[in-house]
Tab-separated table of C-alpha atoms in Angstrom:
chain	number	residue	atom	x	y	z
A	21	ASP	CA	71.474	150.769	130.348
A	22	VAL	CA	68.616	150.206	127.930
A	23	PRO	CA	65.778	151.561	127.577
A	24	ALA	CA	67.531	154.374	129.536
A	25	PRO	CA	69.672	156.340	128.978
A	26	PHE	CA	69.989	154.388	125.557
A	27	ALA	CA	66.951	153.582	123.541
A	28	THR	CA	68.245	150.517	121.861
A	29	SER	CA	70.726	147.726	122.564
A	30	GLN	CA	72.603	148.807	119.470
A	31	ASP	CA	72.955	152.358	120.659
A	32	ALA	CA	74.391	151.292	124.110
A	33	LEU	CA	76.803	148.656	122.543
A	34	ALA	CA	78.110	151.750	120.179
A	35	HIS	CA	79.149	153.543	123.314
A	36	ALA	CA	80.634	150.538	125.385
A	37	ARG	CA	84.241	150.022	126.149
A	38	PRO	CA	85.952	146.642	126.837
A	39	GLY	CA	85.108	145.284	130.054
A	40	GLN	CA	81.660	147.045	130.204
A	41	THR	CA	78.292	145.295	130.388
A	42	VAL	CA	75.133	146.710	128.613
A	43	TRP	CA	72.184	145.748	130.771
A	44	VAL	CA	68.729	145.491	129.136
A	45	ALA	CA	65.647	145.652	131.181
A	46	ALA	CA	63.421	142.631	130.507
A	47	ARG	CA	60.251	144.064	131.736
A	48	ARG	CA	60.512	146.983	129.133
A	49	GLY	CA	60.808	144.716	125.976
A	50	PRO	CA	60.573	143.271	123.435
A	51	TYR	CA	63.369	145.130	121.723
A	52	ALA	CA	63.956	145.300	118.114
A	53	GLY	CA	67.087	144.020	116.332
A	54	PRO	CA	69.241	143.168	114.703
A	55	VAL	CA	72.248	143.773	117.258
A	56	GLU	CA	75.918	143.591	116.424
A	57	LEU	CA	78.626	143.132	118.983
A	58	THR	CA	81.928	144.659	117.271
A	59	GLN	CA	83.661	145.856	120.384
A	60	ASP	CA	86.037	143.313	122.076
A	61	GLY	CA	85.260	142.403	125.696
A	62	VAL	CA	81.774	143.743	125.797
A	63	ALA	CA	78.765	141.947	127.610
A	64	LEU	CA	75.228	142.132	126.595
A	65	ARG	CA	72.989	140.740	129.444
A	66	SER	CA	69.346	140.968	130.408
A	67	ARG	CA	68.204	142.185	133.699
A	68	HIS	CA	65.275	141.232	135.862
A	69	GLY	CA	64.212	138.387	133.730
A	70	ARG	CA	64.624	137.309	130.145
A	71	ALA	CA	64.610	140.373	127.662
A	72	ALA	CA	63.331	139.480	124.037
A	73	LEU	CA	65.130	140.820	120.939
A	74	ARG	CA	63.144	140.464	117.883
A	75	VAL	CA	64.139	140.775	114.218
A	76	GLU	CA	61.218	140.687	111.579
A	77	GLY	CA	63.446	140.078	108.625
A	78	SER	CA	65.957	137.277	107.748
A	79	ALA	CA	68.874	138.955	109.406
A	80	PRO	CA	70.495	137.240	112.387
A	81	VAL	CA	68.948	138.561	115.462
A	82	VAL	CA	72.450	138.784	117.197
A	83	THR	CA	75.948	138.923	115.252
A	84	VAL	CA	79.052	138.787	117.072
A	85	LEU	CA	82.193	139.890	115.138
A	86	ALA	CA	84.620	140.667	118.245
A	87	THR	CA	86.641	138.628	120.899
A	88	GLY	CA	85.770	137.945	124.355
A	89	VAL	CA	82.045	138.966	124.392
A	90	ARG	CA	78.963	137.692	126.292
A	91	VAL	CA	75.414	137.292	125.396
A	92	GLN	CA	73.368	136.188	128.270
A	93	GLY	CA	69.639	135.820	129.364
A	94	PHE	CA	67.699	136.860	126.151
A	95	SER	CA	64.916	135.400	124.269
A	96	LEU	CA	65.963	135.714	120.583
A	97	ASN	CA	62.973	135.521	117.892
A	98	GLY	CA	63.459	135.990	114.217
A	99	ARG	CA	63.039	134.415	110.820
A	100	GLY	CA	66.593	133.628	109.939
A	101	THR	CA	69.662	132.621	112.363
A	102	GLY	CA	69.132	133.246	115.992
A	103	LEU	CA	72.905	134.052	116.936
A	104	LEU	CA	75.661	134.377	114.397
A	105	LEU	CA	79.467	133.923	115.657
A	106	GLU	CA	81.300	135.084	112.649
A	107	GLY	CA	84.915	134.625	112.846
A	108	ALA	CA	84.665	135.680	116.475
A	109	ARG	CA	86.792	134.032	119.312
A	110	ASP	CA	86.092	133.369	122.911
A	111	ALA	CA	82.270	134.280	123.213
A	112	ARG	CA	80.219	133.138	125.862
A	113	VAL	CA	76.547	132.484	124.828
A	114	GLU	CA	74.673	131.577	128.080
A	115	ASP	CA	71.198	131.017	129.613
A	116	ASN	CA	69.420	132.197	126.249
A	117	VAL	CA	66.252	130.943	124.834
A	118	ILE	CA	66.616	130.616	120.923
A	119	ALA	CA	63.532	129.156	119.283
A	120	GLY	CA	61.476	129.369	116.350
A	121	HIS	CA	63.850	130.493	113.635
A	122	ARG	CA	63.721	129.195	109.876
A	123	GLY	CA	67.306	129.024	110.127
A	124	ILE	CA	69.897	127.974	112.523
A	125	GLY	CA	69.611	128.720	116.267
A	126	VAL	CA	73.313	129.203	116.769
A	127	PHE	CA	75.892	129.308	113.914
A	128	ALA	CA	79.548	129.682	114.493
A	129	PHE	CA	81.767	130.274	111.326
A	130	GLY	CA	85.376	130.029	111.703
A	131	GLY	CA	86.966	131.425	114.886
A	132	GLY	CA	86.312	129.463	118.086
A	133	GLY	CA	87.053	129.034	121.866
A	134	HIS	CA	83.320	129.862	122.583
A	135	ARG	CA	81.374	128.639	125.501
A	136	ILE	CA	77.780	127.849	124.314
A	137	ARG	CA	76.355	126.753	127.584
A	138	GLY	CA	72.870	126.529	129.387
A	139	ASN	CA	70.835	127.583	126.462
A	140	ARG	CA	67.510	126.412	125.219
A	141	ILE	CA	67.594	125.925	121.624
A	142	ALA	CA	64.542	124.379	120.165
A	143	GLY	CA	62.240	124.431	117.170
A	144	ASN	CA	64.567	126.145	114.663
A	145	LEU	CA	65.564	124.553	111.243
A	146	HIS	CA	68.698	123.347	112.872
A	147	GLY	CA	69.921	123.893	116.403
A	148	VAL	CA	73.657	124.528	116.558
A	149	TRP	CA	76.005	124.537	113.612
A	150	LEU	CA	79.816	124.924	114.008
A	151	SER	CA	81.518	125.377	110.624
A	152	GLN	CA	84.605	126.247	108.623
A	153	GLY	CA	87.320	125.254	111.142
A	154	ALA	CA	85.338	126.509	114.358
A	155	SER	CA	87.409	124.798	116.818
A	156	GLN	CA	87.940	124.382	120.621
A	157	ASN	CA	84.344	125.258	121.454
A	158	ASP	CA	82.415	124.284	124.649
A	159	VAL	CA	78.928	123.182	123.772
A	160	SER	CA	77.632	122.011	127.098
A	161	HIS	CA	74.388	121.610	129.350
A	162	ASN	CA	71.953	122.839	126.666
A	163	GLU	CA	68.567	121.625	125.636
A	164	ILE	CA	68.765	121.012	121.797
A	165	ALA	CA	65.379	119.964	120.714
A	166	ASP	CA	62.557	119.649	118.268
A	167	HIS	CA	64.320	120.904	115.222
A	168	ALA	CA	63.019	120.301	111.613
A	169	GLY	CA	66.494	119.336	110.720
A	170	LEU	CA	69.621	118.414	112.977
A	171	GLY	CA	70.311	119.169	116.613
A	172	LEU	CA	73.995	119.940	116.352
A	173	VAL	CA	76.355	119.893	113.261
A	174	LEU	CA	80.020	119.857	113.455
A	175	GLY	CA	81.052	120.556	109.808
A	176	GLY	CA	84.683	120.840	109.382
A	177	ALA	CA	85.058	121.787	113.069
A	178	HIS	CA	87.749	120.343	115.284
A	179	ASP	CA	88.719	119.759	118.937
A	180	ASN	CA	85.301	120.639	120.271
A	181	ASP	CA	83.785	119.358	123.683
A	182	VAL	CA	80.131	118.612	123.449
A	183	ALA	CA	78.951	117.680	126.958
A	184	GLY	CA	75.837	117.291	129.227
A	185	ASN	CA	73.356	118.377	126.541
A	186	ALA	CA	69.859	117.015	126.296
A	187	ILE	CA	69.427	116.345	122.538
A	188	ALA	CA	65.784	115.189	121.710
A	189	GLY	CA	63.201	115.099	119.047
A	190	ASN	CA	65.127	116.339	116.033
A	191	ALA	CA	63.702	115.136	112.671
A	192	LEU	CA	66.843	114.436	110.850
A	193	GLY	CA	68.986	113.239	113.710
A	194	GLY	CA	70.834	114.514	117.053
A	195	VAL	CA	74.434	115.193	116.087
A	196	HIS	CA	76.278	115.071	112.736
A	197	LEU	CA	79.935	115.196	112.698
A	198	LEU	CA	80.909	115.983	109.129
A	199	GLY	CA	84.682	115.895	108.122
A	200	ALA	CA	85.311	116.719	111.707
A	201	ARG	CA	88.294	115.592	113.718
A	202	ARG	CA	89.216	115.054	117.440
A	203	ASN	CA	85.731	115.998	118.910
A	204	ARG	CA	84.532	114.675	122.252
A	205	LEU	CA	80.742	113.941	122.862
A	206	ALA	CA	80.452	112.838	126.470
A	207	GLY	CA	77.674	112.516	128.944
A	208	ASN	CA	74.893	113.632	126.659
A	209	THR	CA	71.407	112.330	126.576
A	210	PHE	CA	69.745	111.569	123.198
A	211	ARG	CA	66.190	110.558	122.851
A	212	ASP	CA	63.660	110.247	120.244
A	213	ASN	CA	65.509	111.705	117.260
A	214	ASP	CA	64.124	110.417	113.941
A	215	GLY	CA	67.492	109.917	112.524
A	216	ALA	CA	70.720	108.698	113.989
A	217	ALA	CA	71.463	110.029	117.566
A	218	VAL	CA	75.124	110.432	116.404
A	219	LEU	CA	76.255	110.304	112.732
A	220	VAL	CA	79.989	110.624	111.992
A	221	SER	CA	80.734	110.748	108.178
A	222	ASP	CA	82.820	112.175	105.562
A	223	PHE	CA	86.058	110.913	106.541
A	224	SER	CA	85.875	112.286	110.232
A	225	ALA	CA	88.798	110.887	112.319
A	226	GLY	CA	89.889	110.799	115.939
A	227	ASN	CA	86.527	111.387	117.571
A	228	VAL	CA	85.402	110.263	120.968
A	229	LEU	CA	81.683	109.256	122.157
A	230	ALA	CA	81.752	108.357	125.669
A	231	GLU	CA	79.358	107.829	128.525
A	232	ASN	CA	76.243	108.985	126.723
A	233	ALA	CA	72.800	107.755	127.121
A	234	ILE	CA	71.066	107.055	123.883
A	235	ASP	CA	67.573	105.727	123.974
A	236	GLY	CA	64.708	105.373	121.481
A	237	ASN	CA	66.134	106.897	118.471
A	238	ALA	CA	65.803	105.682	114.807
A	239	LEU	CA	69.665	104.516	115.084
A	240	GLY	CA	72.118	104.785	118.005
A	241	VAL	CA	75.786	105.513	116.747
A	242	TRP	CA	76.295	105.425	112.950
A	243	LEU	CA	79.964	105.809	111.607
A	244	HIS	CA	80.152	106.161	107.823
A	245	GLN	CA	83.538	106.573	106.142
A	246	SER	CA	85.089	107.321	109.150
A	247	SER	CA	88.332	106.169	111.222
A	248	ALA	CA	90.250	106.150	114.382
A	249	ALA	CA	87.265	106.723	116.643
A	250	GLU	CA	86.308	105.526	120.074
A	251	VAL	CA	82.652	104.498	121.029
A	252	ARG	CA	83.068	103.699	124.727
A	253	ASP	CA	80.964	103.307	127.862
A	254	ASN	CA	77.738	104.396	126.268
A	255	ALA	CA	74.233	103.058	126.856
A	256	ILE	CA	72.429	102.574	123.528
A	257	THR	CA	69.132	101.160	123.941
A	258	GLY	CA	65.803	101.038	122.023
A	259	SER	CA	66.795	101.889	118.569
A	260	ALA	CA	64.807	101.013	115.454
A	261	GLY	CA	68.089	100.169	113.658
A	262	ALA	CA	71.370	99.367	115.149
A	263	GLY	CA	72.748	100.534	118.265
A	264	VAL	CA	76.289	100.933	116.686
A	265	GLN	CA	76.524	100.780	112.807
A	266	LEU	CA	80.126	100.929	111.170
A	267	GLU	CA	79.689	101.486	107.488
A	268	SER	CA	82.895	101.855	105.338
A	269	SER	CA	84.675	102.782	108.382
A	270	GLU	CA	87.845	101.290	109.936
A	271	ARG	CA	89.991	101.313	113.147
A	272	VAL	CA	87.190	102.053	115.241
A	273	THR	CA	87.081	100.709	118.878
A	274	VAL	CA	83.767	99.959	120.235
A	275	CYS	CA	84.219	99.159	123.948
A	276	GLY	CA	82.442	98.859	127.264
A	277	ASN	CA	78.997	99.913	125.777
A	278	VAL	CA	75.478	98.564	126.963
A	279	LEU	CA	73.759	97.635	123.604
A	280	ALA	CA	70.245	96.403	124.241
A	281	ARG	CA	66.691	96.353	122.655
A	282	ASN	CA	67.962	97.492	119.372
A	283	ALA	CA	67.375	95.778	115.947
A	284	GLN	CA	70.897	94.968	115.890
A	285	GLY	CA	73.368	95.686	118.902
A	286	ILE	CA	76.325	96.332	116.346
A	287	ARG	CA	76.270	96.365	112.544
A	288	LEU	CA	79.272	96.243	110.239
A	289	ASN	CA	78.856	96.811	106.553
A	290	ASP	CA	82.041	96.950	104.497
A	291	ALA	CA	83.871	97.669	107.631
A	292	SER	CA	87.409	96.483	108.416
A	293	PHE	CA	90.105	96.450	111.355
A	294	ASN	CA	87.462	97.508	114.092
A	295	ALA	CA	87.709	96.369	117.564
A	296	LEU	CA	84.581	95.231	119.533
A	297	LEU	CA	85.494	94.769	123.061
A	298	GLY	CA	83.890	94.143	126.524
A	299	ASN	CA	80.420	95.194	125.352
A	300	ARG	CA	77.190	93.853	126.946
A	301	ILE	CA	75.184	93.033	123.817
A	302	ARG	CA	71.891	91.794	125.290
A	303	ALA	CA	68.057	91.515	124.196
A	304	ASN	CA	68.530	92.807	120.635
A	305	ALA	CA	66.876	91.089	117.554
A	306	VAL	CA	70.403	90.141	116.427
A	307	GLY	CA	73.440	90.773	118.770
A	308	VAL	CA	76.236	91.518	115.912
A	309	LEU	CA	75.280	91.556	112.183
A	310	VAL	CA	78.241	91.458	109.592
A	311	LEU	CA	77.587	92.380	106.121
A	312	GLY	CA	79.429	92.995	102.739
A	313	ALA	CA	83.269	92.856	102.539
A	314	SER	CA	83.930	93.372	106.334
A	315	GLN	CA	87.171	91.855	107.389
A	316	ASP	CA	89.842	91.641	110.116
A	317	ASN	CA	87.483	92.688	112.766
A	318	ALA	CA	87.687	91.463	116.255
A	319	LEU	CA	84.849	90.792	118.636
A	320	ARG	CA	86.271	89.700	122.066
A	321	GLY	CA	85.567	89.923	125.641
A	322	ASN	CA	81.885	90.829	125.186
A	323	ASN	CA	78.672	89.340	126.867
A	324	VAL	CA	76.416	88.309	123.836
A	325	LEU	CA	73.149	87.258	125.625
A	326	ASP	CA	69.429	86.527	125.052
A	327	ASN	CA	69.448	88.092	121.511
A	328	ALA	CA	66.160	86.942	119.996
A	329	GLN	CA	67.093	85.738	116.477
A	330	ALA	CA	70.991	85.137	116.930
A	331	GLY	CA	74.024	86.408	118.879
A	332	VAL	CA	76.221	86.826	115.625
A	333	VAL	CA	75.165	86.679	112.093
A	334	ASN	CA	78.022	86.707	109.581
A	335	GLU	CA	76.940	87.201	106.045
A	336	SER	CA	80.495	88.467	104.997
A	337	VAL	CA	82.764	86.235	102.824
A	338	HIS	CA	85.490	86.668	105.586
A	339	ALA	CA	85.376	84.845	109.007
A	340	LEU	CA	84.912	86.933	111.995
A	341	ALA	CA	87.248	86.324	114.861
A	342	ALA	CA	85.075	85.965	117.996
A	343	ALA	CA	86.968	84.483	120.864
A	344	ASP	CA	86.950	85.057	124.596
A	345	ASN	CA	82.945	86.146	124.708
A	346	PHE	CA	80.530	84.747	127.075
A	347	TRP	CA	77.524	83.352	125.255
A	348	GLY	CA	75.310	82.577	128.375
A	349	SER	CA	76.663	79.105	128.957
A	350	VAL	CA	79.895	77.300	129.729
A	351	ARG	CA	79.089	75.315	126.569
A	352	GLY	CA	79.541	78.212	124.379
A	353	PRO	CA	77.092	79.884	121.856
A	354	GLU	CA	75.227	76.605	121.093
A	355	GLY	CA	73.652	77.552	117.859
A	356	ALA	CA	73.673	81.439	118.623
A	357	VAL	CA	75.887	82.288	115.588
A	358	GLN	CA	75.383	81.900	111.969
A	359	GLY	CA	77.991	82.025	109.205
A	360	ALA	CA	81.750	82.001	109.717
A	361	VAL	CA	82.409	82.801	113.281
A	362	GLU	CA	85.524	81.683	115.067
A	363	VAL	CA	84.176	81.431	118.640
A	364	ALA	CA	86.911	79.349	120.279
A	365	PRO	CA	88.023	79.598	122.976
A	366	TRP	CA	85.007	81.209	124.734
A	367	SER	CA	84.431	82.399	128.308
A	368	GLY	CA	82.534	80.207	130.740
A	369	HIS	CA	81.556	83.219	132.854
A	370	ARG	CA	80.447	86.921	132.431
A	371	ASN	CA	83.159	89.178	131.128
């Protein structure tokens, strides 16, 4: 235990064996870091409250270099990174407060299989960054808020599950998937992020965004140079820009979403071979805006209602296939479309 019989966490960890727990007494802190976990299967946990670990310099407060370790119940304070997972596997980072760092709150480099759950990660440069192939991580039920940069970045990280997080007030955006594949973002809430709530870019592919609540962000979901994604069953409302923006992206399915009170419900720019199916596109300035060289997109089975300026505006040189949509009347769109939009046959009732 710390502070007795061991004076510091690092002293205790040096004597710990796989399966053992180092307990740190919260009421006797704060404790000086940095701390490194190099032994597999060791746990570092706080007792009787939240123990504070502090670093005055730029070193990470906690560095994990081993497999199967746990860091739970701490307040991490420093100038650099809060917690670094360097090539580690199967770590559990739970119930910590990681705030006020000039670097990244939690940074995973390589490795994977981590469970980052139930933490408050706030007021850092960036919140959580999974990089260089970090894979099969569970990032769930965290508060990720008020960062000067991004809330969460998946940079070349694959097969991760991001679920049930509250992601709010991040200056450059909520989540950025950068060259990332087969990740799942589900059941998160995004609010008041100054950039896009979710940006998927740099040839990311095969990602799924489902059942998220996305409200009041500068932009909802933005896919740029991405493919084979699914954006489904989300509520995307109150964006200053588009609810869903597809730019230089293809083979994306946008289905079953509620898209309301955005500047545009859906915006396509140089985007082709995408399917926009079964969405409720209502009370936006423009329901669907098509720009650039967009072609071979299908708008089908949607409810396109009460959009202030137009239901669909197609400024592309290619016609937009828009059959089987409900436009609010059995008589069809009645002037709610502009440009080359093939609306027949339309639905006479809500889809």
